Short mmCIF file of C-alpha atoms in Angstrom, two decimals:
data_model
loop_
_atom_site.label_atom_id
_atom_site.label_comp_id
_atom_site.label_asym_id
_atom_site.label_seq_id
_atom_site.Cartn_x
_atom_site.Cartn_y
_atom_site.Cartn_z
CA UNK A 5 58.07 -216.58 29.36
CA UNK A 6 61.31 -218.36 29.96
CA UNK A 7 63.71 -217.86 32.69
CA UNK A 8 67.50 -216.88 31.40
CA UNK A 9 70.32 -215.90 33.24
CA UNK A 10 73.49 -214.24 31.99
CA UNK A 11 76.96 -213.19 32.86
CA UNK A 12 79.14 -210.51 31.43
CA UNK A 13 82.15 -209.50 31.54
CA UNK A 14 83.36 -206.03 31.97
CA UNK A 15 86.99 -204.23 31.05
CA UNK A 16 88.49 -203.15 34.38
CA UNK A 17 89.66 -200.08 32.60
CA UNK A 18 86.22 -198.73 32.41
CA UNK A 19 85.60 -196.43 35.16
CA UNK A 20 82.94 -196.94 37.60
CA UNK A 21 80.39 -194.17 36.72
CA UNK A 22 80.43 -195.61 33.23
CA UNK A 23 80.55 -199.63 34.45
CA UNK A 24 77.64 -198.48 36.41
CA UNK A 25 75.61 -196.75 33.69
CA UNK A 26 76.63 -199.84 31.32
CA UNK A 27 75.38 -202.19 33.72
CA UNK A 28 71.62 -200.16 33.63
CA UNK A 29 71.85 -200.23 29.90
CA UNK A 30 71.40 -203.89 29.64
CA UNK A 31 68.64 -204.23 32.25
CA UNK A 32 66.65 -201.43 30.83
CA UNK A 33 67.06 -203.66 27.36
CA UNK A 34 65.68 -206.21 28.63
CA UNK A 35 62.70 -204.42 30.61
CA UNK A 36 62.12 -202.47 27.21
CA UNK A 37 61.70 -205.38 25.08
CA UNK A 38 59.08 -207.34 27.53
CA UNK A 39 61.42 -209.02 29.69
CA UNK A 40 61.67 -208.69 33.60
CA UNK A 41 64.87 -208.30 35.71
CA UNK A 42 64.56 -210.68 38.35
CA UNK A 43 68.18 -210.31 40.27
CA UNK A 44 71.68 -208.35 39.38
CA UNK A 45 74.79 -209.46 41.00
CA UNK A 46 77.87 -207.54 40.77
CA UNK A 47 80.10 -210.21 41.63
CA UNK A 48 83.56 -207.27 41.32
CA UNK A 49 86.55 -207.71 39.76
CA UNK A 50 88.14 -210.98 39.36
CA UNK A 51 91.32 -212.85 38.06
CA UNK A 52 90.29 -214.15 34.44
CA UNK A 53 91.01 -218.38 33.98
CA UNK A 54 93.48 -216.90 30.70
CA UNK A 55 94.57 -213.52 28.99
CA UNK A 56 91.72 -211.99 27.20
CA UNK A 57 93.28 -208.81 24.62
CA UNK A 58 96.34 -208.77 27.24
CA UNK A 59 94.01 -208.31 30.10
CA UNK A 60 94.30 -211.03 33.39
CA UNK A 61 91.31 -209.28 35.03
CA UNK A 62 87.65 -208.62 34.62
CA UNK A 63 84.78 -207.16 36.49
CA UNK A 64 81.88 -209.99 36.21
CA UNK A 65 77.95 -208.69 36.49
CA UNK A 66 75.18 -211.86 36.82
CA UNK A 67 71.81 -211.02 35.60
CA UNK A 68 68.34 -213.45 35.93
CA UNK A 69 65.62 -211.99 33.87
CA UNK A 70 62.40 -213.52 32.82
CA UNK A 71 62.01 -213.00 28.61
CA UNK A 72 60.19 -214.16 25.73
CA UNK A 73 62.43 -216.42 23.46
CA UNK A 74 63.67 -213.35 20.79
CA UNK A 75 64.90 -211.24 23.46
CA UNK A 76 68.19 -213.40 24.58
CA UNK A 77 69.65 -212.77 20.89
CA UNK A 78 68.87 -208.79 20.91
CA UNK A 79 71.10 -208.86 24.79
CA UNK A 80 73.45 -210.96 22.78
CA UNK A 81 73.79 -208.51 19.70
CA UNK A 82 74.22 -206.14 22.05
CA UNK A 83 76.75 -207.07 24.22
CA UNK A 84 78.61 -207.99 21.30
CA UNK A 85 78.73 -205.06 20.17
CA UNK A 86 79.60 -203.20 23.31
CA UNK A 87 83.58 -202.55 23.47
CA UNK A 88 83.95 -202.51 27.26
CA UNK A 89 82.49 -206.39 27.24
CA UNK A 90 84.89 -208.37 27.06
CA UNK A 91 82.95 -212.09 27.37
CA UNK A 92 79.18 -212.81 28.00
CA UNK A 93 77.14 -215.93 28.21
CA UNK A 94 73.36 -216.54 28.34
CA UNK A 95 71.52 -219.79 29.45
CA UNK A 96 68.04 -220.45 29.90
CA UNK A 97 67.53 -221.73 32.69
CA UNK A 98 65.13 -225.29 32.63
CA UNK A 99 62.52 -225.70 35.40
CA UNK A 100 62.63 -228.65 37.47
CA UNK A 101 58.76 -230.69 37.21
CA UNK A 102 57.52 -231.29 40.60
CA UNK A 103 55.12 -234.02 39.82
CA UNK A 104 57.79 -236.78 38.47
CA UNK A 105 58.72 -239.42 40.11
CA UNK A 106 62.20 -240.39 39.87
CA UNK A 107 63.37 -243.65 38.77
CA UNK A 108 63.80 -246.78 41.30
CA UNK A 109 67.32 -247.74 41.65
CA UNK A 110 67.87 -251.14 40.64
CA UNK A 111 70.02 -253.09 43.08
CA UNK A 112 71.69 -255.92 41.90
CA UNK A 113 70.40 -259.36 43.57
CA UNK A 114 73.21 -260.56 46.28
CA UNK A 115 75.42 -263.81 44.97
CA UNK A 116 75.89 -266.61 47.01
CA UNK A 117 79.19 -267.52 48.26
CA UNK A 118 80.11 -270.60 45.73
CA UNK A 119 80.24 -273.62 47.55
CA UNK A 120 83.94 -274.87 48.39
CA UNK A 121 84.83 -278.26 47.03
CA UNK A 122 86.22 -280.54 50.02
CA UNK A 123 89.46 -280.78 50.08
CA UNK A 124 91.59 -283.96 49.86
CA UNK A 125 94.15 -284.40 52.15
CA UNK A 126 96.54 -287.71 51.66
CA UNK A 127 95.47 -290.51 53.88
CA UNK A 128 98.57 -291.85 56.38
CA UNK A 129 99.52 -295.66 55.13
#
């Protein structure tokens, strides 16, 4: 199973019973189709970067879940087709490997200061 997190997304002109029941929706659709819900953050209502359909703000929801690879393009379908979403994203998230080493820096070797040719001053007649 692969790790995926995405972010929705909601109109602020949906109420909250509704943004609530929305909200379970999408986690039971991904607990129905095999996945696991690992962590939902409501992060509330926030100023969008640019007008979306006339609208400045938008109330965001995080969600990690655990899925099989088909799953993240059902959520997608989904929330596409969902009228109070207005944006969504999903990632998968890669997994660091412990056991690899990272690369040595290479440092480059220190110059020498070039040597200073002597200087010639005029001799006194």
């Amino acid at each position: 199973m692969n790790k995926y997190e995405v972010v929705y997304i909601i109109d602020p002109a949906v109420e909250e019973e509704a943004r609530k029941e929305l909200i379970a929706k999408f986690n039971d659709l991904i607990a129905n189709n095999g996945g696991s819900v690992e962590k939902v953050e409501e992060w509330g209502k926030r100023r969008l970067a640019y007008a979306i359909d006339y609208k400045t703000e938008g109330y965001y929801v995080l969600v990690n879940f655990q899925a099989e690879a088909e799953l993240p393009k059902e959520l997608e379908r989904n929330l596409q087709i969902s009228d109070s979403v207005i944006r969504y994203q999903v990632i998968r998230l890669l997994e660091r490997k412990a056991g690899v080493k990272p690369r040595p820096v290479r440092v480059a070797a220190p110059v020498a200061p070039a040597a200073e040719a002597p200087v010639e001053t005029p001799a006194a007649e």
